[in-house]
Coordinates of N, CA, C and O in Angstrom, one line a residue:
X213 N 10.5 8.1 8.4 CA 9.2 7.7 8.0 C 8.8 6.4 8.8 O 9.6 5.5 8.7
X214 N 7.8 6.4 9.5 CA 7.1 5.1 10.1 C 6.6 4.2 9.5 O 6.0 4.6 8.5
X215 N 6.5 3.0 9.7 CA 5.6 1.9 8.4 C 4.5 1.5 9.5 O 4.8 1.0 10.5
X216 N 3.3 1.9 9.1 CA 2.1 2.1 9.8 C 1.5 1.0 8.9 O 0.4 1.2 8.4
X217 N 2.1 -0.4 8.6 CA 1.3 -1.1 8.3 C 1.1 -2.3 9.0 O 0.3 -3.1 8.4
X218 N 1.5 -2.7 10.1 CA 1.9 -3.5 10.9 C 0.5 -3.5 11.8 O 0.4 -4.4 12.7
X219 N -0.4 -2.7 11.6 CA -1.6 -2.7 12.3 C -2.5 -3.6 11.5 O -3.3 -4.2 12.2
X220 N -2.5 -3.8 10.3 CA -3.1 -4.4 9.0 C -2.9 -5.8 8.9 O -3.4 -6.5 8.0
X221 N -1.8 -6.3 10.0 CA -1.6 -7.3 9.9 C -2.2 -8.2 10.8 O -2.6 -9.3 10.5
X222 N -2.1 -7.6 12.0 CA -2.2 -8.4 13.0 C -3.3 -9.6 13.6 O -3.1 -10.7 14.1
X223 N -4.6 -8.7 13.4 CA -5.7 -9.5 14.1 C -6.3 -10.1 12.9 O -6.7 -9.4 11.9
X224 N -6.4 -11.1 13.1 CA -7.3 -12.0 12.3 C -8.6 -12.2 12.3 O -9.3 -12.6 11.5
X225 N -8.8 -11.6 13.7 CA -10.1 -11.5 14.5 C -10.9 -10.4 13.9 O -12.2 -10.5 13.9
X226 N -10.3 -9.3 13.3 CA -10.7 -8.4 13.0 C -11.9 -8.6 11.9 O -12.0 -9.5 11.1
X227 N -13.0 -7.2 12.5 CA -14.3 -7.5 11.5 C -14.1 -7.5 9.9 O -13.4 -6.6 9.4
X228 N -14.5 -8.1 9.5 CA -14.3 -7.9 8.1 C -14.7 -6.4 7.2 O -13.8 -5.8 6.7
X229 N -15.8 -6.1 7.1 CA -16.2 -4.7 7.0 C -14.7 -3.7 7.3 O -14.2 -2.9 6.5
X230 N -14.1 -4.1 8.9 CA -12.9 -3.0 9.3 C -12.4 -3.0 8.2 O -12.4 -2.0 7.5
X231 N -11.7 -4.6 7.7 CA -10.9 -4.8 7.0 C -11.3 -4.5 5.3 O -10.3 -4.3 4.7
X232 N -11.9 -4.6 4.9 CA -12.9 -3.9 3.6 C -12.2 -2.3 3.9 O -11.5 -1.6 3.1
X233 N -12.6 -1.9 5.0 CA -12.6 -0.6 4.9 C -11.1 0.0 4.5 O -10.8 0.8 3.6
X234 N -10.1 -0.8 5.5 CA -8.5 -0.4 5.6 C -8.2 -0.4 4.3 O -7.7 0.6 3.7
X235 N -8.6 -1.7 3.5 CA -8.0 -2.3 2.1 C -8.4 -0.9 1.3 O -7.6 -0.2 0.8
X236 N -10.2 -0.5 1.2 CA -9.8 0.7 0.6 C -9.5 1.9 0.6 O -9.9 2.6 -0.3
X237 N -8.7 2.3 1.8 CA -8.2 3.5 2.2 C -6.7 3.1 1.4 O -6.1 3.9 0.7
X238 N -6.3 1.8 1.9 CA -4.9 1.5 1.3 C -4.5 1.9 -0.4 O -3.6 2.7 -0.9
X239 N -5.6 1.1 -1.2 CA -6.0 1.3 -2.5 C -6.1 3.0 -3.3 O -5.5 3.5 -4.2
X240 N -7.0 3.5 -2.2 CA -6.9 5.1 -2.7 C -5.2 5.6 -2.8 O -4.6 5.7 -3.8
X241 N -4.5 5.9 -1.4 CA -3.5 6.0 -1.1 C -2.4 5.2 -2.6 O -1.4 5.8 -3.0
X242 N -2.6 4.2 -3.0 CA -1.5 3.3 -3.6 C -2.1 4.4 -5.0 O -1.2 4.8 -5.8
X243 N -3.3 4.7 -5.1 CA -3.3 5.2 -6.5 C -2.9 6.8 -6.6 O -2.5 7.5 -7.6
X244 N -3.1 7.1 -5.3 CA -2.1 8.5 -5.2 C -0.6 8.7 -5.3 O 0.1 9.5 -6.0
X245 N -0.4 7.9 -4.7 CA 1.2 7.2 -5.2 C 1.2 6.8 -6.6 O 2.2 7.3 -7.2
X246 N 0.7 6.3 -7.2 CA 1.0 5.8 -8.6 C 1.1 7.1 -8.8 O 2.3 7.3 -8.9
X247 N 0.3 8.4 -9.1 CA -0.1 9.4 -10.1 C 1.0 10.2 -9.3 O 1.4 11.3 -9.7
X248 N 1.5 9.7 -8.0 CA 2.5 10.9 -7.8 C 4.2 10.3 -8.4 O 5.2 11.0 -8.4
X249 N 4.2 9.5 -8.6 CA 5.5 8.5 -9.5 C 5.2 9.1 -10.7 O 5.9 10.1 -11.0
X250 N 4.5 8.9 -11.4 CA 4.1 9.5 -12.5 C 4.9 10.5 -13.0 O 5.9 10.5 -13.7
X251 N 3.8 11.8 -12.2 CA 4.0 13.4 -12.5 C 5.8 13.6 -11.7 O 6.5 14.6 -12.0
X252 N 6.1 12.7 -10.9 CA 7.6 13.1 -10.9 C 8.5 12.1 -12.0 O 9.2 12.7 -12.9
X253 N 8.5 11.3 -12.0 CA 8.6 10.7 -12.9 C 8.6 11.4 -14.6 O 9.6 11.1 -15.3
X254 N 7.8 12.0 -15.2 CA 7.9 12.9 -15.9 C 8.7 14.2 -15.9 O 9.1 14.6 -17.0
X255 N 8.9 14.7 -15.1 CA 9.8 15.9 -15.0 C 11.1 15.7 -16.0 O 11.6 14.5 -16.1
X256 N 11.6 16.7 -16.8 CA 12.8 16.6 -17.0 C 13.9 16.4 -15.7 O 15.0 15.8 -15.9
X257 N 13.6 16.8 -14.5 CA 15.2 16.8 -13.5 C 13.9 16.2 -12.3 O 12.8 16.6 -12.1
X258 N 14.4 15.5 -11.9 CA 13.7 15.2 -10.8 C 14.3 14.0 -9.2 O 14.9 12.9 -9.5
X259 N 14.1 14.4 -8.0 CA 14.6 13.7 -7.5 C 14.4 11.9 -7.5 O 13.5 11.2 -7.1
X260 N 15.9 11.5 -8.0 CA 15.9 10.2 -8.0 C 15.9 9.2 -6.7 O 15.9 8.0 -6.8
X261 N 16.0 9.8 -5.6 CA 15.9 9.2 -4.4 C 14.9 9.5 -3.9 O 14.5 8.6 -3.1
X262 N 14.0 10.7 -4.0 CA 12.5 10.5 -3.9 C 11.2 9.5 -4.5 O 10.3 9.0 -3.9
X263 N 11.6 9.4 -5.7 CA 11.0 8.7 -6.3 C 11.2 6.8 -6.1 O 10.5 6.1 -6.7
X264 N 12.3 6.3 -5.1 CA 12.7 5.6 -5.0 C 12.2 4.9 -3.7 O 11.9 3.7 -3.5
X265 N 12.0 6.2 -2.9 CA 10.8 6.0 -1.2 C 9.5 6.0 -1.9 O 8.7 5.1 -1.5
X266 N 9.0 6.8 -2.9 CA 7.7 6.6 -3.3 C 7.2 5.2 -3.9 O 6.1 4.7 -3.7
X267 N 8.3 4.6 -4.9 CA 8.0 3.0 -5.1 C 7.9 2.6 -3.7 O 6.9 2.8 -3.0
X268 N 9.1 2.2 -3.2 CA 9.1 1.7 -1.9 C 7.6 1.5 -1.2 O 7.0 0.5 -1.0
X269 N 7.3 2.7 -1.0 CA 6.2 3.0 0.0 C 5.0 2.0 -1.0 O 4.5 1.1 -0.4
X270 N 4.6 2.2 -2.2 CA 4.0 2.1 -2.8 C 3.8 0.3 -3.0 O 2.7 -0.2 -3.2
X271 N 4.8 -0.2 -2.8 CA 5.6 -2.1 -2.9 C 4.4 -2.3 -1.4 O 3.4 -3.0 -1.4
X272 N 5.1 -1.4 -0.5 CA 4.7 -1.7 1.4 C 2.3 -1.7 1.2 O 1.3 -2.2 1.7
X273 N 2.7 -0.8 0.4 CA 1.1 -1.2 0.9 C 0.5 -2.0 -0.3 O -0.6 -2.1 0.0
X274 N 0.7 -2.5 -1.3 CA 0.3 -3.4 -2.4 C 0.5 -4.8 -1.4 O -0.4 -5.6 -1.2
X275 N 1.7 -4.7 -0.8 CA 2.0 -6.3 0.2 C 0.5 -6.0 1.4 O -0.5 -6.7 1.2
X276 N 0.4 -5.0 2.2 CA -0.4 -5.1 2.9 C -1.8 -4.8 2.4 O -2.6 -4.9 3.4
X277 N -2.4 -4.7 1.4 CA -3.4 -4.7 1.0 C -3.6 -6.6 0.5 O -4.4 -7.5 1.0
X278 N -2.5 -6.7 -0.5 CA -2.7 -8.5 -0.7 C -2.5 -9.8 0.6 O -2.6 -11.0 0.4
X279 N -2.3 -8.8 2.4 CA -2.2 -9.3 2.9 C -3.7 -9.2 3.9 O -4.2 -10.0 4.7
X280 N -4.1 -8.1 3.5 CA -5.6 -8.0 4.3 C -6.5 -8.8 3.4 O -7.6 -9.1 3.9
X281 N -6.2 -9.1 2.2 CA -7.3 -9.4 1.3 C -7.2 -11.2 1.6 O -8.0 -12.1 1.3
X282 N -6.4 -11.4 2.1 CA -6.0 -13.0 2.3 C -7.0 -13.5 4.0 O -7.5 -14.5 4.5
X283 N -6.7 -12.1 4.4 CA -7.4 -12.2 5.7 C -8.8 -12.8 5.5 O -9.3 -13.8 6.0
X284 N -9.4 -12.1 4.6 CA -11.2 -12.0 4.1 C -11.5 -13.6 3.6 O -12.5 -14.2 3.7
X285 N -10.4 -13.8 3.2 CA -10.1 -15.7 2.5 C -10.7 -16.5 3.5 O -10.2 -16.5 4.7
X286 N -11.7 -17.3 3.3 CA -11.8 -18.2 4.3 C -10.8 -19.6 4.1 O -10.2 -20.2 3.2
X287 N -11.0 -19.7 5.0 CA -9.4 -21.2 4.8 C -10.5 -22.2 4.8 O -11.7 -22.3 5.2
X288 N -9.7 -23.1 4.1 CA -10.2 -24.6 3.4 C -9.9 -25.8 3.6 O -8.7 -26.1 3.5
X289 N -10.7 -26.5 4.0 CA -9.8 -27.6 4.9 C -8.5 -28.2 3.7 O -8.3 -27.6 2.7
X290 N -7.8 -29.1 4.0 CA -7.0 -29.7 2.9 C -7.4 -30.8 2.6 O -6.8 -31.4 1.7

């Protein structure tokens, strides 16, 4: 599996709007993941190393979402 979130990181430069937009594509996605932890997660027998990449995955874009949302932050002087 690829971690395609390293695009999310990078430009600072990036329009904000873009970045609105990624954050909620990320968001949808994290809530697909939740409800798919869930419904496996419920099963009587279910794969426990599946469900273990699905947090995982789930961790990776919560960080990159709280990391685009920092982007939108305007900085303050000190």
């Amino acid at each position: 599996m690829t971690d395609d979130f390293s695009d999310d990181l990078g430009g600072a430069g990036q329009d904000a709007d873009a970045i609105r937009q990624r954050i909620a594509e990320l968001q949808l996605e994290h809530r697909g993941l939740d409800a798919m932890i869930d419904a496996i997660g419920g099963q009587p027998r279910f794969d426990e190393l599946q469900l273990r990449r699905l947090k995982k995955r789930k961790l990776r874009i919560k960080d990159a979402i709280t990391l685009l949302q920092m982007q939108l932050v305007p900085d303050e002087p000190a």
